[in-house]
Amino acid sequence: MTEEQLLGPHAHGEPCGRALLKAVAEDFQVDEVLDIPLSGEGEHLWLWVEKRQLNTEEAARRIARAAGVPLRQVSYAGLKDRQALTRQWFSLHLPGRPDPDLKRAEDESLRVLRSVRHQRKLQRGAHSANGFTLRLTELDADHALLEARLRQLQAQGVPNYFGLQRFGHQGNNVQGARDFAGRGELPEQRNLRSRLLSAGRSYLFNRVLAERVADGTWNQALVGDLLAFTDSRSFFAAGEDECQDPRLAILDLHPTGPLWGAGDAPTTGRIQALEQRVAATEPAIAKWLADAGMKHERRVLRLPIGNLSWHYPEPDILQLEFVLPTGCFATAVVRELVSLAGQTEI
């Protein structure tokens, strides 16, 4: 499957040029933003960990081995990609035990930067955002065009597509979801089941978003839409009055798209027809997600870019810094700027 099939059209015009991303791990840096005050005492040891070219699950296994605890006693807020330099939190459940020596877990790919005790374990999804520092190297683009495009993205946001990484190499995860959905079965392996269900939901969401980008309504509230605030999972119906809410213009409130699951979404009119039309293109996947017990949820269609700044360390290097809500993809921003040949998305 191609990028266009898995994601969708660009919202701000064709990319301004080409560049390379992740020539080295330091070119893609991610920092979890965690707004939880840690008490300094309790049976959970929280670790602020820097990882280089190491995925989250492998880091958790190494920490568990070094601490001498089962893997189930290691928790983290979110998954981070291997091909990056990332800093994120882990927690260890150590009831009645002193802080372990974690030096055996450390090498050039993993360092424990800080440790602090807390009464509760780290929950999945507990972080409020992710901060990104990206370096686009071998840049071949007109700086004036880039400057104009960056200011446009700063003011208008970008389509909140799920990135290519969600779908596997050449969309293999989507094909896997289709295969299992066609048989009405679920993978027995938990990780595979989670990955394919997620890919199926993400693919249908991207198809709805692609339609809204194509008709120019991805950043507009229409009667029948369900609206949500940037950092909220709750939503409400859009009538005539809600479509004029000033918070839409300041990128605080957004139209949403479906994350398929059991139950009908309370969209109406034109929006309901669009979403049902997309579901009808993949009826087996839509039914499979509902039968698997997935709950129908919503995701904002528009992604505001927090604290966006940029500069050029060298004429052919563009460095970007910004903050995105959890679950959102940094390369949704990059693809509206430049083309990245042969790159894996985060």
PDB file of C-alpha atoms in Angstrom, residues 127-284:
ATOM      1  CA  HIS A 127       1.713  11.699  30.009  1.00  0.00           C
ATOM      2  CA  SER A 128      -0.003  14.838  28.754  1.00  0.00           C
ATOM      3  CA  ALA A 129       2.098  15.472  25.634  1.00  0.00           C
ATOM      4  CA  ASN A 130       5.364  14.799  23.831  1.00  0.00           C
ATOM      5  CA  GLY A 131       8.009  17.386  23.045  1.00  0.00           C
ATOM      6  CA  PHE A 132       9.916  16.964  19.773  1.00  0.00           C
ATOM      7  CA  THR A 133      13.232  18.249  18.464  1.00  0.00           C
ATOM      8  CA  LEU A 134      13.706  17.268  14.819  1.00  0.00           C
ATOM      9  CA  ARG A 135      16.639  17.957  12.520  1.00  0.00           C
ATOM     10  CA  LEU A 136      15.885  17.753   8.800  1.00  0.00           C
ATOM     11  CA  THR A 137      19.240  17.277   7.075  1.00  0.00           C
ATOM     12  CA  GLU A 138      20.310  17.347   3.424  1.00  0.00           C
ATOM     13  CA  LEU A 139      17.565  19.925   2.999  1.00  0.00           C
ATOM     14  CA  ASP A 140      16.738  20.819  -0.607  1.00  0.00           C
ATOM     15  CA  ALA A 141      14.051  23.498  -0.364  1.00  0.00           C
ATOM     16  CA  ASP A 142      13.637  27.238  -0.764  1.00  0.00           C
ATOM     17  CA  HIS A 143      13.865  28.884   2.665  1.00  0.00           C
ATOM     18  CA  ALA A 144      11.299  31.538   1.801  1.00  0.00           C
ATOM     19  CA  LEU A 145       8.754  28.868   0.851  1.00  0.00           C
ATOM     20  CA  LEU A 146       9.521  26.948   4.034  1.00  0.00           C
ATOM     21  CA  GLU A 147       9.117  30.045   6.184  1.00  0.00           C
ATOM     22  CA  ALA A 148       5.707  30.769   4.661  1.00  0.00           C
ATOM     23  CA  ARG A 149       4.599  27.167   5.073  1.00  0.00           C
ATOM     24  CA  LEU A 150       5.792  26.982   8.685  1.00  0.00           C
ATOM     25  CA  ARG A 151       3.811  30.085   9.585  1.00  0.00           C
ATOM     26  CA  GLN A 152       0.794  28.564   7.877  1.00  0.00           C
ATOM     27  CA  LEU A 153       1.127  25.376   9.919  1.00  0.00           C
ATOM     28  CA  GLN A 154       1.625  27.409  13.077  1.00  0.00           C
ATOM     29  CA  ALA A 155      -1.626  29.259  12.449  1.00  0.00           C
ATOM     30  CA  GLN A 156      -3.779  26.458  11.018  1.00  0.00           C
ATOM     31  CA  GLY A 157      -2.417  23.139  12.304  1.00  0.00           C
ATOM     32  CA  VAL A 158      -2.172  19.974  10.210  1.00  0.00           C
ATOM     33  CA  PRO A 159      -4.394  16.945   9.527  1.00  0.00           C
ATOM     34  CA  ASN A 160      -4.114  14.556  12.464  1.00  0.00           C
ATOM     35  CA  TYR A 161      -3.268  11.469  10.403  1.00  0.00           C
ATOM     36  CA  PHE A 162      -1.990   8.314  12.051  1.00  0.00           C
ATOM     37  CA  GLY A 163       1.552   7.891  10.745  1.00  0.00           C
ATOM     38  CA  LEU A 164       2.888   5.169   8.485  1.00  0.00           C
ATOM     39  CA  GLN A 165       4.525   3.357  11.398  1.00  0.00           C
ATOM     40  CA  ARG A 166       1.063   2.376  12.664  1.00  0.00           C
ATOM     41  CA  PHE A 167       0.479   0.306   9.527  1.00  0.00           C
ATOM     42  CA  GLY A 168       3.704  -1.683   9.230  1.00  0.00           C
ATOM     43  CA  HIS A 169       5.937  -2.130   6.195  1.00  0.00           C
ATOM     44  CA  GLN A 170       3.910  -1.360   3.044  1.00  0.00           C
ATOM     45  CA  GLY A 171       0.704  -1.483   5.088  1.00  0.00           C
ATOM     46  CA  ASN A 172       1.117  -5.115   6.162  1.00  0.00           C
ATOM     47  CA  ASN A 173      -0.765  -4.508   9.404  1.00  0.00           C
ATOM     48  CA  VAL A 174      -3.814  -3.326   7.469  1.00  0.00           C
ATOM     49  CA  GLN A 175      -3.705  -6.434   5.303  1.00  0.00           C
ATOM     50  CA  GLY A 176      -3.364  -8.534   8.451  1.00  0.00           C
ATOM     51  CA  ALA A 177      -6.444  -6.852   9.901  1.00  0.00           C
ATOM     52  CA  ARG A 178      -8.353  -7.556   6.678  1.00  0.00           C
ATOM     53  CA  ASP A 179      -7.320 -11.217   6.733  1.00  0.00           C
ATOM     54  CA  PHE A 180      -8.416 -11.820  10.334  1.00  0.00           C
ATOM     55  CA  ALA A 181     -11.577  -9.742   9.863  1.00  0.00           C
ATOM     56  CA  GLY A 182     -12.484 -11.768   6.781  1.00  0.00           C
ATOM     57  CA  ARG A 183     -12.275 -14.963   8.852  1.00  0.00           C
ATOM     58  CA  GLY A 184     -14.032 -13.392  11.821  1.00  0.00           C
ATOM     59  CA  GLU A 185     -11.091 -14.316  14.056  1.00  0.00           C
ATOM     60  CA  LEU A 186      -8.686 -12.564  16.431  1.00  0.00           C
ATOM     61  CA  PRO A 187      -4.971 -13.323  16.739  1.00  0.00           C
ATOM     62  CA  GLU A 188      -4.182 -15.399  19.803  1.00  0.00           C
ATOM     63  CA  GLN A 189      -0.955 -13.495  20.489  1.00  0.00           C
ATOM     64  CA  ARG A 190      -1.822 -10.423  22.547  1.00  0.00           C
ATOM     65  CA  ASN A 191       0.713  -8.041  20.965  1.00  0.00           C
ATOM     66  CA  LEU A 192      -0.313  -9.026  17.433  1.00  0.00           C
ATOM     67  CA  ARG A 193      -4.000  -8.696  18.300  1.00  0.00           C
ATOM     68  CA  SER A 194      -3.461  -5.214  19.708  1.00  0.00           C
ATOM     69  CA  ARG A 195      -1.343  -4.145  16.727  1.00  0.00           C
ATOM     70  CA  LEU A 196      -3.847  -5.307  14.107  1.00  0.00           C
ATOM     71  CA  LEU A 197      -6.899  -3.904  15.882  1.00  0.00           C
ATOM     72  CA  SER A 198      -5.112  -0.581  16.213  1.00  0.00           C
ATOM     73  CA  ALA A 199      -4.113  -0.633  12.535  1.00  0.00           C
ATOM     74  CA  GLY A 200      -7.691  -1.334  11.448  1.00  0.00           C
ATOM     75  CA  ARG A 201      -9.109   1.550  13.497  1.00  0.00           C
ATOM     76  CA  SER A 202      -6.364   3.914  12.419  1.00  0.00           C
ATOM     77  CA  TYR A 203      -6.801   3.066   8.743  1.00  0.00           C
ATOM     78  CA  LEU A 204     -10.545   3.794   8.813  1.00  0.00           C
ATOM     79  CA  PHE A 205      -9.938   7.048  10.684  1.00  0.00           C
ATOM     80  CA  ASN A 206      -7.362   8.127   8.100  1.00  0.00           C
ATOM     81  CA  ARG A 207      -9.818   7.366   5.302  1.00  0.00           C
ATOM     82  CA  VAL A 208     -12.422   9.656   6.878  1.00  0.00           C
ATOM     83  CA  LEU A 209      -9.823  12.367   7.460  1.00  0.00           C
ATOM     84  CA  ALA A 210      -8.570  12.040   3.876  1.00  0.00           C
ATOM     85  CA  GLU A 211     -12.111  12.713   2.626  1.00  0.00           C
ATOM     86  CA  ARG A 212     -12.370  15.788   4.846  1.00  0.00           C
ATOM     87  CA  VAL A 213      -8.989  17.071   3.656  1.00  0.00           C
ATOM     88  CA  ALA A 214      -9.977  16.514   0.036  1.00  0.00           C
ATOM     89  CA  ASP A 215     -13.197  18.531   0.407  1.00  0.00           C
ATOM     90  CA  GLY A 216     -11.565  21.216   2.556  1.00  0.00           C
ATOM     91  CA  THR A 217     -13.587  20.591   5.757  1.00  0.00           C
ATOM     92  CA  TRP A 218     -10.934  18.917   7.959  1.00  0.00           C
ATOM     93  CA  ASN A 219     -10.484  22.157   9.934  1.00  0.00           C
ATOM     94  CA  GLN A 220     -14.131  23.284   9.905  1.00  0.00           C
ATOM     95  CA  ALA A 221     -17.049  22.394  12.143  1.00  0.00           C
ATOM     96  CA  LEU A 222     -20.123  21.301  10.207  1.00  0.00           C
ATOM     97  CA  VAL A 223     -23.625  20.676  11.495  1.00  0.00           C
ATOM     98  CA  GLY A 224     -23.696  17.005  12.453  1.00  0.00           C
ATOM     99  CA  ASP A 225     -20.052  16.948  13.539  1.00  0.00           C
ATOM    100  CA  LEU A 226     -18.896  15.860  16.965  1.00  0.00           C
ATOM    101  CA  LEU A 227     -16.512  18.418  18.457  1.00  0.00           C
ATOM    102  CA  ALA A 228     -13.750  17.929  21.033  1.00  0.00           C
ATOM    103  CA  PHE A 229     -11.099  20.031  22.735  1.00  0.00           C
ATOM    104  CA  THR A 230      -7.468  19.286  21.959  1.00  0.00           C
ATOM    105  CA  ASP A 231      -6.694  17.384  25.160  1.00  0.00           C
ATOM    106  CA  SER A 232     -10.113  15.870  25.860  1.00  0.00           C
ATOM    107  CA  ARG A 233     -11.621  12.509  24.994  1.00  0.00           C
ATOM    108  CA  SER A 234     -15.176  13.748  25.486  1.00  0.00           C
ATOM    109  CA  PHE A 235     -17.136  15.309  22.640  1.00  0.00           C
ATOM    110  CA  PHE A 236     -20.403  17.081  21.893  1.00  0.00           C
ATOM    111  CA  ALA A 237     -22.658  17.546  18.888  1.00  0.00           C
ATOM    112  CA  ALA A 238     -22.289  20.550  16.600  1.00  0.00           C
ATOM    113  CA  GLY A 239     -25.371  22.535  15.716  1.00  0.00           C
ATOM    114  CA  GLU A 240     -25.494  25.928  14.026  1.00  0.00           C
ATOM    115  CA  ASP A 241     -24.337  27.762  17.160  1.00  0.00           C
ATOM    116  CA  GLU A 242     -21.491  25.368  17.928  1.00  0.00           C
ATOM    117  CA  CYS A 243     -20.156  25.749  14.385  1.00  0.00           C
ATOM    118  CA  GLN A 244     -19.530  29.419  15.158  1.00  0.00           C
ATOM    119  CA  ASP A 245     -17.706  28.796  18.449  1.00  0.00           C
ATOM    120  CA  PRO A 246     -14.686  31.177  18.543  1.00  0.00           C
ATOM    121  CA  ARG A 247     -12.550  28.438  20.100  1.00  0.00           C
ATOM    122  CA  LEU A 248     -12.480  26.742  16.688  1.00  0.00           C
ATOM    123  CA  ALA A 249     -10.557  29.677  15.233  1.00  0.00           C
ATOM    124  CA  ILE A 250      -7.859  29.569  17.921  1.00  0.00           C
ATOM    125  CA  LEU A 251      -7.264  25.804  17.456  1.00  0.00           C
ATOM    126  CA  ASP A 252      -8.654  24.883  20.861  1.00  0.00           C
ATOM    127  CA  LEU A 253     -11.781  23.090  19.596  1.00  0.00           C
ATOM    128  CA  HIS A 254     -11.897  20.718  16.617  1.00  0.00           C
ATOM    129  CA  PRO A 255     -14.113  18.438  14.543  1.00  0.00           C
ATOM    130  CA  THR A 256     -13.497  14.750  15.189  1.00  0.00           C
ATOM    131  CA  GLY A 257     -13.405  11.503  13.258  1.00  0.00           C
ATOM    132  CA  PRO A 258     -14.348   7.982  14.317  1.00  0.00           C
ATOM    133  CA  LEU A 259     -12.225   5.368  16.013  1.00  0.00           C
ATOM    134  CA  TRP A 260     -14.429   2.434  15.099  1.00  0.00           C
ATOM    135  CA  GLY A 261     -15.959   0.130  17.669  1.00  0.00           C
ATOM    136  CA  ALA A 262     -19.266  -1.074  19.053  1.00  0.00           C
ATOM    137  CA  GLY A 263     -22.243   1.250  18.859  1.00  0.00           C
ATOM    138  CA  ASP A 264     -23.280   3.950  16.437  1.00  0.00           C
ATOM    139  CA  ALA A 265     -21.609   7.361  16.585  1.00  0.00           C
ATOM    140  CA  PRO A 266     -24.081  10.168  17.275  1.00  0.00           C
ATOM    141  CA  THR A 267     -23.071  12.057  14.141  1.00  0.00           C
ATOM    142  CA  THR A 268     -25.903  13.199  11.899  1.00  0.00           C
ATOM    143  CA  GLY A 269     -26.612  14.315   8.365  1.00  0.00           C
ATOM    144  CA  ARG A 270     -23.726  14.802   5.960  1.00  0.00           C
ATOM    145  CA  ILE A 271     -21.083  13.723   8.501  1.00  0.00           C
ATOM    146  CA  GLN A 272     -22.897  10.522   9.392  1.00  0.00           C
ATOM    147  CA  ALA A 273     -23.285   9.679   5.704  1.00  0.00           C
ATOM    148  CA  LEU A 274     -19.572  10.243   5.056  1.00  0.00           C
ATOM    149  CA  GLU A 275     -18.466   8.029   7.957  1.00  0.00           C
ATOM    150  CA  GLN A 276     -20.900   5.271   7.012  1.00  0.00           C
ATOM    151  CA  ARG A 277     -19.679   5.434   3.424  1.00  0.00           C
ATOM    152  CA  VAL A 278     -16.084   4.940   4.568  1.00  0.00           C
ATOM    153  CA  ALA A 279     -17.083   2.041   6.837  1.00  0.00           C
ATOM    154  CA  ALA A 280     -18.881   0.456   3.887  1.00  0.00           C
ATOM    155  CA  THR A 281     -15.568   0.285   1.985  1.00  0.00           C
ATOM    156  CA  GLU A 282     -14.168  -2.025   4.706  1.00  0.00           C
ATOM    157  CA  PRO A 283     -17.284  -3.679   6.195  1.00  0.00           C
ATOM    158  CA  ALA A 284     -15.415  -6.706   7.535  1.00  0.00           C
TER     159      ALA A 284
END
